[in-house]
Coordinates of C-alpha atoms and ligand atoms in Angstrom, one line a residue:
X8 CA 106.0 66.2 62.3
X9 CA 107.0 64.8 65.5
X10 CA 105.9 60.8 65.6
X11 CA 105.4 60.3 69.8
X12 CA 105.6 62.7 72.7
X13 CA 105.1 60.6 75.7
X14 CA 105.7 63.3 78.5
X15 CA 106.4 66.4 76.7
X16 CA 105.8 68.4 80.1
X17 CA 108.6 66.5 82.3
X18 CA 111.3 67.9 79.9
X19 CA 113.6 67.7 83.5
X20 CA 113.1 64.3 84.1
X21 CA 114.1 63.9 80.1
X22 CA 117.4 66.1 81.0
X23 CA 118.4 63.4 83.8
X24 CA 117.7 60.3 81.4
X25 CA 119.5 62.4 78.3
X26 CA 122.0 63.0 80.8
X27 CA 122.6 59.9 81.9
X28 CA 122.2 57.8 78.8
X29 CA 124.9 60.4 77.1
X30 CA 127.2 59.3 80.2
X31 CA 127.4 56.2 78.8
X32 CA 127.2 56.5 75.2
X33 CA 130.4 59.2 76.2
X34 CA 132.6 55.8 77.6
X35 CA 131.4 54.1 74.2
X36 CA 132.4 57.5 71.8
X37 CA 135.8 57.2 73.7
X38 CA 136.4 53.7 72.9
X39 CA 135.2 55.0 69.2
X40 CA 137.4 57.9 68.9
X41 CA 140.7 55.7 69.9
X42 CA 139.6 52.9 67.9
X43 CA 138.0 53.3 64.7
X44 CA 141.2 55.4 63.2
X45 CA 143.4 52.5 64.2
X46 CA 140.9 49.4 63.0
X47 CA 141.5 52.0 59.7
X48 CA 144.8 51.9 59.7
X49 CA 145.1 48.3 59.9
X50 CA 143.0 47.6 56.9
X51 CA 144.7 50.3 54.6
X52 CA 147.8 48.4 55.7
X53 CA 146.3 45.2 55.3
X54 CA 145.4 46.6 51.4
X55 CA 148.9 47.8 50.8
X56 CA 150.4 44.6 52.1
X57 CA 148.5 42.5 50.0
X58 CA 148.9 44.2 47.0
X59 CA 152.4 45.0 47.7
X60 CA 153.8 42.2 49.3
X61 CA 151.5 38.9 48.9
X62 CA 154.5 37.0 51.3
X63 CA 154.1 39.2 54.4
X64 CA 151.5 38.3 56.5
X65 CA 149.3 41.0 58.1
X66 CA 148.6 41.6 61.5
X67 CA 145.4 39.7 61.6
X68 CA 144.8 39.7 65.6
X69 CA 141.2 40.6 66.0
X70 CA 140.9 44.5 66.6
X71 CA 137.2 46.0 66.7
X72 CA 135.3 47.9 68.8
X73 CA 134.4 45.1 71.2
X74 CA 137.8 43.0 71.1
X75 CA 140.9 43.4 72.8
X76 CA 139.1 44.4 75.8
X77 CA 140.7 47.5 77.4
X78 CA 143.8 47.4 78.7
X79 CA 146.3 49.8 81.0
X80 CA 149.0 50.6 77.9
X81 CA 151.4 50.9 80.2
X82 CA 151.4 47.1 82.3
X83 CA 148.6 45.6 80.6
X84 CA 146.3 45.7 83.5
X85 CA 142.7 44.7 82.2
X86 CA 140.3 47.4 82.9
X87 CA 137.2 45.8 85.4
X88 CA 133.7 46.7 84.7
X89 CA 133.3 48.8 87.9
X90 CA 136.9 50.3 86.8
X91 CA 135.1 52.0 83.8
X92 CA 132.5 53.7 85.2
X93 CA 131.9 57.3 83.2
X94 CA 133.3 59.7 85.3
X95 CA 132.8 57.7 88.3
X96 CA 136.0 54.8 88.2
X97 CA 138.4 58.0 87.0
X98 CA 137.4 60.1 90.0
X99 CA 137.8 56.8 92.6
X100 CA 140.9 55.7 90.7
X101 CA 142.3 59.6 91.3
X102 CA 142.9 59.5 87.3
X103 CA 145.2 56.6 88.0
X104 CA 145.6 52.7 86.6
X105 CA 144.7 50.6 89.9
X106 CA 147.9 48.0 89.1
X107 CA 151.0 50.3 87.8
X108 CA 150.1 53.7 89.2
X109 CA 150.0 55.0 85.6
X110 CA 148.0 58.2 85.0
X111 CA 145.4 58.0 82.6
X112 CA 144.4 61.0 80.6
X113 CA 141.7 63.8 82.0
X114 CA 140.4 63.4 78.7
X115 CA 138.1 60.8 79.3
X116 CA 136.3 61.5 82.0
X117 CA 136.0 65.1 80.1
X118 CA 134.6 63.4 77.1
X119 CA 132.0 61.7 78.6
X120 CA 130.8 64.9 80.8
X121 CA 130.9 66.5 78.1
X122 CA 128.7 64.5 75.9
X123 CA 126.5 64.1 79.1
X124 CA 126.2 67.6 79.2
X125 CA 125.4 68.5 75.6
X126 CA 122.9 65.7 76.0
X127 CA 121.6 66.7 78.9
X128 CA 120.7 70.2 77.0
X129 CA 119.2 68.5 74.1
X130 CA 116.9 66.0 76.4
X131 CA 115.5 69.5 78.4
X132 CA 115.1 71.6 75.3
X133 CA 113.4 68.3 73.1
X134 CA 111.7 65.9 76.4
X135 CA 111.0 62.5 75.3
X136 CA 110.0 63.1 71.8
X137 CA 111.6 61.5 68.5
X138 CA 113.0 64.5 67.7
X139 CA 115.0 65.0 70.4
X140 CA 116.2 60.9 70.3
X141 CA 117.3 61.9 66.7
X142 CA 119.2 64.6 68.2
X143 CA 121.0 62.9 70.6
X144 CA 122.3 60.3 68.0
X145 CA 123.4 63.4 65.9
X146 CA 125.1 65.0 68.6
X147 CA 127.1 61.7 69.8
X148 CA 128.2 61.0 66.3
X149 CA 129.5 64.8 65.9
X150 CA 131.5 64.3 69.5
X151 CA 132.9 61.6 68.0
X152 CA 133.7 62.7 64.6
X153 CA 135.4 66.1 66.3
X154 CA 137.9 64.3 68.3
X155 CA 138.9 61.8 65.6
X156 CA 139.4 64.8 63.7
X157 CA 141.5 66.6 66.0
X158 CA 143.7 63.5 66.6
X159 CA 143.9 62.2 62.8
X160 CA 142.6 64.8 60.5
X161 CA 140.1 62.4 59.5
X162 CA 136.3 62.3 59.2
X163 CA 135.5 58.2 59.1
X164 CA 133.1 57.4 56.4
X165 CA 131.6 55.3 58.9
X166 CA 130.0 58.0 60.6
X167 CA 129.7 60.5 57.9
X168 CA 128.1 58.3 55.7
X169 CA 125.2 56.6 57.8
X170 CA 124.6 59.4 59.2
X171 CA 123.9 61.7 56.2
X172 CA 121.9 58.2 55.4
X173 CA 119.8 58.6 58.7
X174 CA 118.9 62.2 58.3
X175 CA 117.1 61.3 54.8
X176 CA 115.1 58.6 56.7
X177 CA 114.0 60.3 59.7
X178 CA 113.3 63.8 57.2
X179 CA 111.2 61.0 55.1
X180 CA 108.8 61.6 58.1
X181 CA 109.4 65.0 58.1
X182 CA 111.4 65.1 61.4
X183 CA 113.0 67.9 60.8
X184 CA 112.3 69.3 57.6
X185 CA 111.1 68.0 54.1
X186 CA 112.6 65.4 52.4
X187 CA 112.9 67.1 49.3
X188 CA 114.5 70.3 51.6
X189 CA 116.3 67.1 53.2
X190 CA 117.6 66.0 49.6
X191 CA 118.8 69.1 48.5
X192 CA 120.7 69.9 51.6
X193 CA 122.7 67.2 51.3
X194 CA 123.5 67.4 47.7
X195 CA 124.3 71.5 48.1
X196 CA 126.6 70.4 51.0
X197 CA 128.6 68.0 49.5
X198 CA 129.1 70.2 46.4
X199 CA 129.7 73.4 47.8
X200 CA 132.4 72.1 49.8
X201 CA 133.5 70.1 46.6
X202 CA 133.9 73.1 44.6
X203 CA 135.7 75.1 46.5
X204 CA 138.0 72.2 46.7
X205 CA 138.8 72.3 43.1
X206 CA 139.2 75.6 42.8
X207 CA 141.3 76.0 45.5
X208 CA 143.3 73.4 44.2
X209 CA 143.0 74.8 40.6
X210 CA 144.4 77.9 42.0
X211 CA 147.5 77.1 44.4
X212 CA 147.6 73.2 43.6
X213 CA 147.3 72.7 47.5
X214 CA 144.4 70.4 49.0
X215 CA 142.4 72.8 51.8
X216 CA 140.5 70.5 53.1
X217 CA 139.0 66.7 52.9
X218 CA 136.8 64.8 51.4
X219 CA 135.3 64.0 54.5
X220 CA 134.6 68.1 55.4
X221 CA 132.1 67.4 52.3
X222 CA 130.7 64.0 53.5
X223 CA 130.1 65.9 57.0
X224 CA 128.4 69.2 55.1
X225 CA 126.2 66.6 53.0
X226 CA 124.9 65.0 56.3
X227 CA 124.4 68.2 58.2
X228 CA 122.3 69.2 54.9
X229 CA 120.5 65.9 54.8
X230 CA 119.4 66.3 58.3
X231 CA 118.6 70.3 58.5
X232 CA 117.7 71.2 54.9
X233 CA 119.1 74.0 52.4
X234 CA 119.0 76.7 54.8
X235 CA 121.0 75.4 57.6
X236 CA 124.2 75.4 55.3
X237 CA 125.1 79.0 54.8
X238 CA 125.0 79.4 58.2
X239 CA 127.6 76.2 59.1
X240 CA 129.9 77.4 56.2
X241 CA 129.5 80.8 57.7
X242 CA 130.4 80.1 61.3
X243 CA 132.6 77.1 60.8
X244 CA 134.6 79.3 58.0
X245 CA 134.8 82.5 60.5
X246 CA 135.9 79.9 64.0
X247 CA 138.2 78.5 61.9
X248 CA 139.9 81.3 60.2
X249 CA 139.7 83.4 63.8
X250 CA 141.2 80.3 65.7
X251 CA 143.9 79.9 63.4
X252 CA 144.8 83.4 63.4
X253 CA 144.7 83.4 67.3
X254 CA 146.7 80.3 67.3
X255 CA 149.7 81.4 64.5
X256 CA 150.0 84.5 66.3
X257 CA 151.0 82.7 69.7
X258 CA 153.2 80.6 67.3
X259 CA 151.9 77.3 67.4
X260 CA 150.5 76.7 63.9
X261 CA 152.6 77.1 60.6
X262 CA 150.4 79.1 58.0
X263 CA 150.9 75.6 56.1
X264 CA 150.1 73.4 58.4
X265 CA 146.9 71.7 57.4
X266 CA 144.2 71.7 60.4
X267 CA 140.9 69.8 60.8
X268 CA 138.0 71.5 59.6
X269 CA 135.7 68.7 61.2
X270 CA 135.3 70.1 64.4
X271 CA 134.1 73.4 62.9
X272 CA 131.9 72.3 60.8
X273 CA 130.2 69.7 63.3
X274 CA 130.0 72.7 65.9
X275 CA 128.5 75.6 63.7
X276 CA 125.8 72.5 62.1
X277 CA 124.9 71.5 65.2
X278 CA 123.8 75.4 66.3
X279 CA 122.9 75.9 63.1
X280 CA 120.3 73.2 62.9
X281 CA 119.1 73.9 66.7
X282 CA 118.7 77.3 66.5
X283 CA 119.3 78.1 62.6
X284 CA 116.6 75.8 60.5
X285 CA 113.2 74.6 60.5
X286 CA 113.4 73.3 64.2
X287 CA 113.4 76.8 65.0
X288 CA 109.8 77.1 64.5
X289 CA 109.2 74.2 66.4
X290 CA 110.5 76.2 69.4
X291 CA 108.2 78.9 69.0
Ligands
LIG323 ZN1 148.8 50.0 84.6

């Protein structure tokens, strides 16, 4: 059931907004990706201290998402408002801090055209309908999910978890799927994941994966139903295993080095509930 479809014809002028709105969210998924692993960090430390060591006072500086504002790591330089333009202030700046000369990494301005792009797809294939609105938040939250993975091996509760929570609500109106397909998805995800878990660890006592890789699976269920999960364990398993093969045999990944499953999984869920699920018929 799809709740409003203002325009549904002008599905390129939805493209430029998509576009344009996933720009920006892209500058705010960066500010996610670096942040929210270390805002983590501090309050596991902040636990451990506490319990540990009731003397030693924590770092208790404010760190969130908003506060420090962003700074040049290398002199300090506080980063303008015109200076963090998406795309825009990199390109000007020629990838470089304005103060200290200091090269700042490609990969933000290749985050957020990124994101822009994916968004950009989803606002042409969906226009200005809830649906695609639902996708776009679905499709920021599994940018930033991937990278956090990548850099941490870690899937944030924070984003698995509401997440999972928002694709019951929106499949409560039958957005994508039925609730009870919705329901069901979510529970098969997290426990297909789980089990294997346990039995791989029953069998070699080694960990595979994390809890988080089931937290993910649960959400991708809750937002595209049963059937979209064979086909994300499917793909994800098949990338995953293909990529690390490619990758050990030009030598730079041990066999028992762990790697982030995260980024497969959000990849094959995201094709699998586009193209995969009950959206699907939508299309057609
Ligand atoms: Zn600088």
């Amino acid at each position: 059931m799809i709740l409003f479809e203002l325009f549904p014809a002008y599905t390129a002028s939805a493209a430029i907004v998509a576009f344009a709105l996933s720009l920006l969210v892209g500058s705010f998924l960066n500010v996610i990706i670096y942040r929210l692993p270390v805002m983590m960090e501090r309050e596991w430390q902040e636990a451990v201290q506490s319990a540990n060591q009731p003397d030693v006072t924590p770092d208790t500086s404010t760190f969130n998402l908003a506060h420090p504002r962003s700074r040049c790591q290398e002199c300090g330089h506080l980063i303008r408002w015109f200076e963090n333009i998406p795309v825009v202030s990199w390109l000007f700046l020629k990838g470089k801090c304005s103060q200290c000369g200091t090269s700042i990494s490609t990969r933000y301005p290749l985050i957020e055209f990124f994101s822009a792009c994916v968004g950009g797809f989803i606002g042409w294939q969906f226009g200005f309908t809830t649906l695609g609105l639902a996708l776009l938040v679905f499709t920021w939250a599994l940018i930033a999910l991937t990278f956090i993975d990548i850099d941490h091996q870690l899937l944030p509760d924070a984003i698995t978890l509401p997440l999972l929570w928002l694709g019951l609500l929106l499949n409560s109106f039958e957005l994508i799927t039925t609730l009870e397909d919705a329901v069901w998805g979510a529970m098969l995800g997290y426990l297909s994941l789980w089990s294997v878990y346990w039995l791989f660890k029953l069998a070699t006592g080694k960990e595979g994966m994390g809890f988080g890789d089931f937290k993910l699976l649960a959400a991708i269920g809750a937002w595209g139903g049963v059937l979209t999960l064979p086909m994300t364990i499917l793909f994800s398993s098949v990338a995953g295993v293909l990529f690390a093969m490619v990758m050990m045999a030009i030598g730079k990944q041990q066999a028992n080095n762990p790697m982030p499953f995260g980024p497969y999984l959000a990849i094959a869920g995201w094709c699998a509930i586009l193209w995969g699920g009950p959206i699907l018929s939508w299309y057609l």
